[in-house]
PDB file of C-alpha atoms in Angstrom:
ATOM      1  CA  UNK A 290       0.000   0.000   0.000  1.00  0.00           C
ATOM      2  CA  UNK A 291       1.242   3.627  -0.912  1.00  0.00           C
ATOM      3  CA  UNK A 292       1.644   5.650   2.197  1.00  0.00           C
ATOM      4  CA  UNK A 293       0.854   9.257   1.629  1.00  0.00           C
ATOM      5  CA  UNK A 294       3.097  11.178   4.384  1.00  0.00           C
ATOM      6  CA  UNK A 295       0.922  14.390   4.002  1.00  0.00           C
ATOM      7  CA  UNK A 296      -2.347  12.377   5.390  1.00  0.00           C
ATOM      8  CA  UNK A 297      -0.370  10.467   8.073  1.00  0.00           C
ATOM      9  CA  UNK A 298       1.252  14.594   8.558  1.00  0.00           C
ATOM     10  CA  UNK A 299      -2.341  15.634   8.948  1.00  0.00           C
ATOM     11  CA  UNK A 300      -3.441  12.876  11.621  1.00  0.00           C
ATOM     12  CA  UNK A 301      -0.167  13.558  13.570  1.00  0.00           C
ATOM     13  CA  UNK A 302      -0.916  17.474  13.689  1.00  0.00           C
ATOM     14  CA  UNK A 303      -4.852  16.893  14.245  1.00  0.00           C
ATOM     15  CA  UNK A 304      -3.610  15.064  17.666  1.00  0.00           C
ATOM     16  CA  UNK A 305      -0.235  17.058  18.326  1.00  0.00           C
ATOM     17  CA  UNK A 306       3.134  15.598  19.186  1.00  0.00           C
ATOM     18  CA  UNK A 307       2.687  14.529  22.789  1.00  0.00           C
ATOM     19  CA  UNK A 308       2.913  11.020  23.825  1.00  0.00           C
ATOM     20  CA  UNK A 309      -0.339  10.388  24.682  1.00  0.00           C
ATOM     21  CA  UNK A 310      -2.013  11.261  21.119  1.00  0.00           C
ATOM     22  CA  UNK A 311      -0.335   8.460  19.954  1.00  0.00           C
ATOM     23  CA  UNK A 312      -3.071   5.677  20.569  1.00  0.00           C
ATOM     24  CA  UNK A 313      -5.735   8.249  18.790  1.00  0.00           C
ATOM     25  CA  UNK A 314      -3.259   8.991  16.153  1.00  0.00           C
ATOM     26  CA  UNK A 315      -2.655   5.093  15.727  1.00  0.00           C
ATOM     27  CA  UNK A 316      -6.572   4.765  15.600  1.00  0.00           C
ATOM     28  CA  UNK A 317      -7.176   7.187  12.775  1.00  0.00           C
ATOM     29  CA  UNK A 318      -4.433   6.064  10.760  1.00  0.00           C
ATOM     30  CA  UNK A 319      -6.056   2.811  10.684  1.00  0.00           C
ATOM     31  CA  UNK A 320      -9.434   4.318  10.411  1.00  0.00           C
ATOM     32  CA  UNK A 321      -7.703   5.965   6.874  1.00  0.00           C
ATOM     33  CA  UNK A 322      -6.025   2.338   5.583  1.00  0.00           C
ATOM     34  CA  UNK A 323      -7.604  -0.062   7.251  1.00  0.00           C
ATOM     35  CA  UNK A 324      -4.626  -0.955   9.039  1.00  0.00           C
ATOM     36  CA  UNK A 325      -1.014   0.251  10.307  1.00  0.00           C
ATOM     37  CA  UNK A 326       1.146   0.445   7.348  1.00  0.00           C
ATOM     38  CA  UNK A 327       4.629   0.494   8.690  1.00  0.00           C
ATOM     39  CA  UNK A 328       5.469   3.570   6.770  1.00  0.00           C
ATOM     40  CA  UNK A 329       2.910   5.522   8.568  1.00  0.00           C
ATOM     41  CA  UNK A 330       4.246   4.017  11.882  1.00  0.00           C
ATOM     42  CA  UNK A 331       7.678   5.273  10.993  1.00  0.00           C
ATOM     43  CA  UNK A 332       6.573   8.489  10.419  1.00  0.00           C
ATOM     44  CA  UNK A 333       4.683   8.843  13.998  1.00  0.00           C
ATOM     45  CA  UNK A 334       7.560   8.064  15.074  1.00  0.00           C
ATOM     46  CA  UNK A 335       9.983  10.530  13.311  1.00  0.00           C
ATOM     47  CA  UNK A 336       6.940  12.894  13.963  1.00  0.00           C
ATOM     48  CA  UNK A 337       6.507  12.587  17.257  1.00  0.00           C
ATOM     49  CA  UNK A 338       9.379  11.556  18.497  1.00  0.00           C
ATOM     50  CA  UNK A 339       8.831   8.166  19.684  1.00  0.00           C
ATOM     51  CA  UNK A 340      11.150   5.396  19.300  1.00  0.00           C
ATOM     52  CA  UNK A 341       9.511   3.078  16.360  1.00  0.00           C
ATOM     53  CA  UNK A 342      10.208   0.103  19.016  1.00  0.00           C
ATOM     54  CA  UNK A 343       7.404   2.053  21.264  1.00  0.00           C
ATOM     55  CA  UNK A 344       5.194   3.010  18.694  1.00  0.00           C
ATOM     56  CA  UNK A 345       5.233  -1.028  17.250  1.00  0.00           C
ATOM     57  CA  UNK A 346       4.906  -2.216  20.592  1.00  0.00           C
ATOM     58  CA  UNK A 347       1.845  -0.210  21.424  1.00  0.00           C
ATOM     59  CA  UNK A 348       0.379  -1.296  17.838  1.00  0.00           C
ATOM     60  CA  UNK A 349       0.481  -4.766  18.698  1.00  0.00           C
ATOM     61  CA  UNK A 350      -0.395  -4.408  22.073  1.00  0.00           C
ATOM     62  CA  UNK A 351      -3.931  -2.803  21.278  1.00  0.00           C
ATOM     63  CA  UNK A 352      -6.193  -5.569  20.096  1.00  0.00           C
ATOM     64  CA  UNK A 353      -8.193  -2.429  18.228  1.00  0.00           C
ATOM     65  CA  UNK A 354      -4.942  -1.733  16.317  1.00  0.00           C
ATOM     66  CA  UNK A 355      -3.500  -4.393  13.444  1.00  0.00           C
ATOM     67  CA  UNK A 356      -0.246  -4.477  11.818  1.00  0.00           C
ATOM     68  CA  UNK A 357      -1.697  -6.667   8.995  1.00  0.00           C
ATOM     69  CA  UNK A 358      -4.584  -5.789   6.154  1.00  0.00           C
ATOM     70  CA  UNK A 359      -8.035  -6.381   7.205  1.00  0.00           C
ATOM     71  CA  UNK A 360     -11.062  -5.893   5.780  1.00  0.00           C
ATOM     72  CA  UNK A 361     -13.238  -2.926   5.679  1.00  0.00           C
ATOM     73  CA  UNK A 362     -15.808  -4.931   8.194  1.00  0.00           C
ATOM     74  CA  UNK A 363     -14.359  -6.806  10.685  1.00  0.00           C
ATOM     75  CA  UNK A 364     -16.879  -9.906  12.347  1.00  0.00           C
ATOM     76  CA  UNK A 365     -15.584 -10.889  15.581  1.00  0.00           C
ATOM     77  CA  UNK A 366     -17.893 -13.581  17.927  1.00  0.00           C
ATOM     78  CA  UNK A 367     -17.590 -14.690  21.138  1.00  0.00           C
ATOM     79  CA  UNK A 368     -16.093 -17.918  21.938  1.00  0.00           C
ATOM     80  CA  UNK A 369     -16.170 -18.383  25.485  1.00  0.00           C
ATOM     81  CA  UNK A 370     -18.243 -20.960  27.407  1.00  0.00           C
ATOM     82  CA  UNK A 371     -21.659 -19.357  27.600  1.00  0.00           C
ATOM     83  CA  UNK A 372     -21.392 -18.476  23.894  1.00  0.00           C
ATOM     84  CA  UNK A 373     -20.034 -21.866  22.686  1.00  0.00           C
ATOM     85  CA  UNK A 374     -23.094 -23.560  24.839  1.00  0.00           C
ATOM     86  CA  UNK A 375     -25.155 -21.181  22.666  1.00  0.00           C
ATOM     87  CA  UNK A 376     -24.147 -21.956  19.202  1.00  0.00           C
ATOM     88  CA  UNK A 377     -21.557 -19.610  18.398  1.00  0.00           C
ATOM     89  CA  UNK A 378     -19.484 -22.206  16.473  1.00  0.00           C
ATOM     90  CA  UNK A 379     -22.484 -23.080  14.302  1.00  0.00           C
ATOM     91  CA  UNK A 380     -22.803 -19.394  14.079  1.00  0.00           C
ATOM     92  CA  UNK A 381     -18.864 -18.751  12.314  1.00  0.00           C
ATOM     93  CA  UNK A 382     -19.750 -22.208  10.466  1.00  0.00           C
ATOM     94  CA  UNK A 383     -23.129 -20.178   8.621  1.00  0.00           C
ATOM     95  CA  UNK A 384     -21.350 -16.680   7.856  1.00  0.00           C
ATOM     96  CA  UNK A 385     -18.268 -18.523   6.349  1.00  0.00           C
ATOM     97  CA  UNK A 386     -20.750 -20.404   4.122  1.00  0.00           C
ATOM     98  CA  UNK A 387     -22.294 -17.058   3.264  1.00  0.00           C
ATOM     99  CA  UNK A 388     -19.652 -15.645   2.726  1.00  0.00           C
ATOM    100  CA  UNK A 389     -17.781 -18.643   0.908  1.00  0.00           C
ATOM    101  CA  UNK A 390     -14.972 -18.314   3.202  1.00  0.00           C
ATOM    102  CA  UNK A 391     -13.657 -21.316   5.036  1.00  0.00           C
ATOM    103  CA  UNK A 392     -14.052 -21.043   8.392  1.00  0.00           C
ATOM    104  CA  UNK A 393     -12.603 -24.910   9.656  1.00  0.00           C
ATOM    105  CA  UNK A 394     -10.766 -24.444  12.940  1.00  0.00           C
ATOM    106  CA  UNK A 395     -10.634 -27.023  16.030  1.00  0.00           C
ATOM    107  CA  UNK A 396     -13.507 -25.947  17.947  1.00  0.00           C
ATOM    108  CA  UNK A 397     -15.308 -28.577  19.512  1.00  0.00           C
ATOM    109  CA  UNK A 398     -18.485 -28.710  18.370  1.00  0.00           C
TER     110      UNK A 398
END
């Protein structure tokens, strides 16, 4: 993905360079690409003046945050206890099918 430095420049000023804009600066970057390109992480961190091991650290630390392309809706379910006893496996099993995506993992069922 292509990077543009002015829109990750924009985010960075719309928060300012203090430490703690850089979860909200993280969030709207990813709001923009859908994900943390590591190009726009470098540049918070030249930005703000963060080492990059801080800024990648707190970008996989943040289950809201990903390092790696998603898609533009993101499904999650439950699968604890309560919600396996309710049929959330069955549930995954019927979106993948709609959505022809295979959805086989080791969950009992």
């Amino acid at each position: 993905m292509n990077v543009e430095t002015s829109m990750v420049d924009k985010i960075i000023e719309k928060h300012g360079l203090e430490q703690g804009a850089l979860i909200p600066t993280l969030l709207d970057i990813q709001d923009q690409y859908h994900y943390l390109p590591i190009e726009a992480l470098q540049r918070v961190a030249e930005q703000m003046t963060i080492p990059m091991l801080k800024v990648h650290q707190v970008a996989e630390f943040y289950n809201a945050l990903s390092l790696e392309e998603r898609g533009k809706h993101i499904i999650t379910v439950c699968m604890g206890t309560a919600c396996h006893v309710q049929g959330s496996g069955q549930l995954i099993d019927h979106v993948g099918h709609q959505l022809r995506y295979s959805t086989r993992r080791n969950y009992p069922r």
